[in-house]
Structures are given as C-alpha cells and as structure tokens.
Amino acid sequence: QVQLVESGGGLVQPGGSLRLSCAASGNIYSIYSMGWYRQTPGNQRELVADITSGGVTSYADSVQGRFTISRDNAKNTVYLQMNTLKPEDTAVYFCNTHGVVTRTMEHTYDIWGQGTQVTVSS
C-alpha cells in the first residue's frame, strides 16, 4: 500500500519558520494532487495548501503570502515552507494525496499521513 511519511514539525516562536516534508512511497504510478491540512482540538480538518502534478497551487486565505507549497514529482514528495508563523498556526498538520494510481492500476481517492505537530509559542 501507499504510505505517507511526514517530517519537519516542531516548536517555534512567533515569526519563525518551519519546512514540512511528506514523501509518498509504495507501488506508485502517479499522484494527481498532494497537500497539507491542519486540525486543532474540537475543530474540523481544514485545507492549508495543495498542489497538482502540473504545479497548480491553492492556499487557505489565512496562510496565503506566508506559506509556500512545492512538489518534487520524481520523488513523490510535497513540501510546505511556513514563514512568519503565528500562534494561530498551531495544529496537527496532515499530509494528503488525492487521486493515486499504483503500477498495478489500482486507484485510491484519498490517502492520509499520521500527522505532525506544529506548535508556535513564545
């Protein structure tokens, strides 16, 4: 099965930066889109940013101008550069792949990572 491995989370002070990485592994032929979602206690998971295989990006209004999503298709890896972090950015960040096709022609609509904690606090 396809597996997502996330890294880069941690504790930073307001105004600081973090870079999240998510690598998809397995019998992968193609991935249509990859992205990042976040969730805080008592709230629904929300989209932070995503990017298609062609490089088309989308951002939540709350992070636009501060966060940048990028992708390495050859490595099946997506990155999220987070700058000017605010306490409101504190959440568990989840990697997501959408529209995965394996080499055996199996199709999976959504695959989620385990989540990585990002804490912004002074």
PDB file of C-alpha atoms in Angstrom:
ATOM      1  CA  GLN A   1       0.000   0.000   0.000  1.00  0.00           C
ATOM      2  CA  VAL A   2       0.975   3.625  -0.455  1.00  0.00           C
ATOM      3  CA  GLN A   3       2.365   5.207   2.696  1.00  0.00           C
ATOM      4  CA  LEU A   4       2.995   8.861   3.562  1.00  0.00           C
ATOM      5  CA  VAL A   5       5.909   9.822   5.794  1.00  0.00           C
ATOM      6  CA  GLU A   6       5.812  13.331   7.262  1.00  0.00           C
ATOM      7  CA  SER A   7       8.644  15.281   8.842  1.00  0.00           C
ATOM      8  CA  GLY A   8       9.643  18.803   9.837  1.00  0.00           C
ATOM      9  CA  GLY A   9       7.180  19.651  12.576  1.00  0.00           C
ATOM     10  CA  GLY A  10       8.239  21.094  15.889  1.00  0.00           C
ATOM     11  CA  LEU A  11       8.176  24.058  18.247  1.00  0.00           C
ATOM     12  CA  VAL A  12       8.991  27.559  17.004  1.00  0.00           C
ATOM     13  CA  GLN A  13       8.499  31.096  18.273  1.00  0.00           C
ATOM     14  CA  PRO A  14       6.077  33.516  16.601  1.00  0.00           C
ATOM     15  CA  GLY A  15       7.612  34.936  13.455  1.00  0.00           C
ATOM     16  CA  GLY A  16       9.748  31.871  12.911  1.00  0.00           C
ATOM     17  CA  SER A  17       9.773  29.370  10.072  1.00  0.00           C
ATOM     18  CA  LEU A  18       9.374  25.647   9.543  1.00  0.00           C
ATOM     19  CA  ARG A  19       9.548  23.416   6.500  1.00  0.00           C
ATOM     20  CA  LEU A  20       7.345  20.333   6.369  1.00  0.00           C
ATOM     21  CA  SER A  21       8.044  17.399   4.076  1.00  0.00           C
ATOM     22  CA  CYS A  22       5.878  14.481   3.051  1.00  0.00           C
ATOM     23  CA  ALA A  23       7.173  11.594   0.980  1.00  0.00           C
ATOM     24  CA  ALA A  24       4.834   9.071  -0.591  1.00  0.00           C
ATOM     25  CA  SER A  25       6.210   5.578  -1.019  1.00  0.00           C
ATOM     26  CA  GLY A  26       4.908   2.359  -2.475  1.00  0.00           C
ATOM     27  CA  ASN A  27       3.931   0.970  -5.836  1.00  0.00           C
ATOM     28  CA  ILE A  28       3.061   4.410  -7.224  1.00  0.00           C
ATOM     29  CA  TYR A  29       2.435   5.254 -10.840  1.00  0.00           C
ATOM     30  CA  SER A  30       1.021   8.751 -10.429  1.00  0.00           C
ATOM     31  CA  ILE A  31      -0.444  11.182  -7.897  1.00  0.00           C
ATOM     32  CA  TYR A  32      -2.813  13.881  -9.094  1.00  0.00           C
ATOM     33  CA  SER A  33      -2.550  16.233  -6.107  1.00  0.00           C
ATOM     34  CA  MET A  34      -0.690  16.468  -2.820  1.00  0.00           C
ATOM     35  CA  GLY A  35      -1.431  18.825   0.002  1.00  0.00           C
ATOM     36  CA  TRP A  36      -1.432  19.784   3.640  1.00  0.00           C
ATOM     37  CA  TYR A  37      -4.351  20.025   6.035  1.00  0.00           C
ATOM     38  CA  ARG A  38      -4.379  21.007   9.685  1.00  0.00           C
ATOM     39  CA  GLN A  39      -6.581  20.315  12.671  1.00  0.00           C
ATOM     40  CA  THR A  40      -6.884  21.754  16.173  1.00  0.00           C
ATOM     41  CA  PRO A  41      -8.782  20.208  19.101  1.00  0.00           C
ATOM     42  CA  GLY A  42     -12.533  20.422  18.625  1.00  0.00           C
ATOM     43  CA  ASN A  43     -12.293  21.637  15.033  1.00  0.00           C
ATOM     44  CA  GLN A  44     -12.626  20.037  11.638  1.00  0.00           C
ATOM     45  CA  ARG A  45      -9.629  19.373   9.479  1.00  0.00           C
ATOM     46  CA  GLU A  46      -9.074  22.270   7.075  1.00  0.00           C
ATOM     47  CA  LEU A  47      -7.113  22.712   3.884  1.00  0.00           C
ATOM     48  CA  VAL A  48      -3.874  24.663   4.206  1.00  0.00           C
ATOM     49  CA  ALA A  49      -2.480  24.252   0.695  1.00  0.00           C
ATOM     50  CA  ASP A  50      -2.381  21.766  -2.137  1.00  0.00           C
ATOM     51  CA  ILE A  51      -0.643  21.340  -5.464  1.00  0.00           C
ATOM     52  CA  THR A  52      -1.390  19.298  -8.567  1.00  0.00           C
ATOM     53  CA  SER A  53       1.071  17.247 -10.564  1.00  0.00           C
ATOM     54  CA  GLY A  54       1.152  20.138 -13.034  1.00  0.00           C
ATOM     55  CA  GLY A  55       2.095  22.659 -10.359  1.00  0.00           C
ATOM     56  CA  VAL A  56      -1.253  24.400  -9.841  1.00  0.00           C
ATOM     57  CA  THR A  57      -1.484  25.565  -6.218  1.00  0.00           C
ATOM     58  CA  SER A  58      -4.253  26.542  -3.822  1.00  0.00           C
ATOM     59  CA  TYR A  59      -3.954  28.203  -0.408  1.00  0.00           C
ATOM     60  CA  ALA A  60      -6.195  28.973   2.505  1.00  0.00           C
ATOM     61  CA  ASP A  61      -6.729  32.707   2.906  1.00  0.00           C
ATOM     62  CA  SER A  62      -5.217  32.581   6.383  1.00  0.00           C
ATOM     63  CA  VAL A  63      -1.826  31.381   5.111  1.00  0.00           C
ATOM     64  CA  GLN A  64      -1.565  32.961   1.674  1.00  0.00           C
ATOM     65  CA  GLY A  65       1.540  35.106   1.422  1.00  0.00           C
ATOM     66  CA  ARG A  66       3.213  33.320   4.326  1.00  0.00           C
ATOM     67  CA  PHE A  67       3.226  29.655   3.264  1.00  0.00           C
ATOM     68  CA  THR A  68       4.535  28.151   0.034  1.00  0.00           C
ATOM     69  CA  ILE A  69       3.781  24.655  -1.200  1.00  0.00           C
ATOM     70  CA  SER A  70       6.017  22.857  -3.676  1.00  0.00           C
ATOM     71  CA  ARG A  71       6.394  19.378  -5.092  1.00  0.00           C
ATOM     72  CA  ASP A  72       9.031  17.037  -6.478  1.00  0.00           C
ATOM     73  CA  ASN A  73       7.174  14.645  -8.761  1.00  0.00           C
ATOM     74  CA  ALA A  74      10.212  12.424  -9.292  1.00  0.00           C
ATOM     75  CA  LYS A  75      10.425  11.808  -5.539  1.00  0.00           C
ATOM     76  CA  ASN A  76       6.672  11.862  -4.883  1.00  0.00           C
ATOM     77  CA  THR A  77       7.364  14.439  -2.201  1.00  0.00           C
ATOM     78  CA  VAL A  78       5.493  17.597  -1.222  1.00  0.00           C
ATOM     79  CA  TYR A  79       6.892  20.444   0.876  1.00  0.00           C
ATOM     80  CA  LEU A  80       5.318  23.246   2.858  1.00  0.00           C
ATOM     81  CA  GLN A  81       7.517  26.223   3.664  1.00  0.00           C
ATOM     82  CA  MET A  82       5.909  28.113   6.543  1.00  0.00           C
ATOM     83  CA  ASN A  83       7.169  31.628   7.250  1.00  0.00           C
ATOM     84  CA  THR A  84       6.070  34.328   9.688  1.00  0.00           C
ATOM     85  CA  LEU A  85       4.376  31.721  11.823  1.00  0.00           C
ATOM     86  CA  LYS A  86       1.647  32.795  14.219  1.00  0.00           C
ATOM     87  CA  PRO A  87       0.259  31.113  17.345  1.00  0.00           C
ATOM     88  CA  GLU A  88      -2.928  30.556  15.338  1.00  0.00           C
ATOM     89  CA  ASP A  89      -0.951  28.222  13.065  1.00  0.00           C
ATOM     90  CA  THR A  90      -0.526  25.764  15.926  1.00  0.00           C
ATOM     91  CA  ALA A  91      -2.129  22.489  14.874  1.00  0.00           C
ATOM     92  CA  VAL A  92      -1.514  18.945  13.780  1.00  0.00           C
ATOM     93  CA  TYR A  93      -0.619  19.071  10.107  1.00  0.00           C
ATOM     94  CA  PHE A  94      -1.639  16.152   7.898  1.00  0.00           C
ATOM     95  CA  CYS A  95      -0.256  15.271   4.509  1.00  0.00           C
ATOM     96  CA  ASN A  96      -2.760  14.165   1.893  1.00  0.00           C
ATOM     97  CA  THR A  97      -2.519  12.600  -1.533  1.00  0.00           C
ATOM     98  CA  HIS A  98      -5.506  12.707  -3.834  1.00  0.00           C
ATOM     99  CA  GLY A  99      -6.011  10.551  -6.885  1.00  0.00           C
ATOM    100  CA  VAL A 100      -3.270   7.934  -6.511  1.00  0.00           C
ATOM    101  CA  VAL A 101      -2.732   5.334  -9.227  1.00  0.00           C
ATOM    102  CA  THR A 102      -0.476   2.357  -8.497  1.00  0.00           C
ATOM    103  CA  ARG A 103       1.620   0.460 -11.000  1.00  0.00           C
ATOM    104  CA  THR A 104      -0.972  -2.317 -10.860  1.00  0.00           C
ATOM    105  CA  MET A 105      -3.616   0.222 -11.951  1.00  0.00           C
ATOM    106  CA  GLU A 106      -5.324   0.460  -8.583  1.00  0.00           C
ATOM    107  CA  HIS A 107      -6.981   3.791  -7.837  1.00  0.00           C
ATOM    108  CA  THR A 108      -7.215   5.387  -4.396  1.00  0.00           C
ATOM    109  CA  TYR A 109      -9.164   8.584  -3.844  1.00  0.00           C
ATOM    110  CA  ASP A 110      -7.535   9.834  -0.617  1.00  0.00           C
ATOM    111  CA  ILE A 111      -4.549   8.760   1.469  1.00  0.00           C
ATOM    112  CA  TRP A 112      -3.616  10.486   4.732  1.00  0.00           C
ATOM    113  CA  GLY A 113      -0.437  10.681   6.750  1.00  0.00           C
ATOM    114  CA  GLN A 114      -0.293  10.234  10.516  1.00  0.00           C
ATOM    115  CA  GLY A 115       0.104  13.958  11.201  1.00  0.00           C
ATOM    116  CA  THR A 116       2.927  16.075  12.571  1.00  0.00           C
ATOM    117  CA  GLN A 117       2.608  18.615  15.377  1.00  0.00           C
ATOM    118  CA  VAL A 118       3.430  22.267  14.725  1.00  0.00           C
ATOM    119  CA  THR A 119       3.470  24.485  17.798  1.00  0.00           C
ATOM    120  CA  VAL A 120       4.021  28.247  17.590  1.00  0.00           C
ATOM    121  CA  SER A 121       4.532  29.707  21.037  1.00  0.00           C
ATOM    122  CA  SER A 122       6.696  32.162  22.915  1.00  0.00           C
TER     123      SER A 122
END
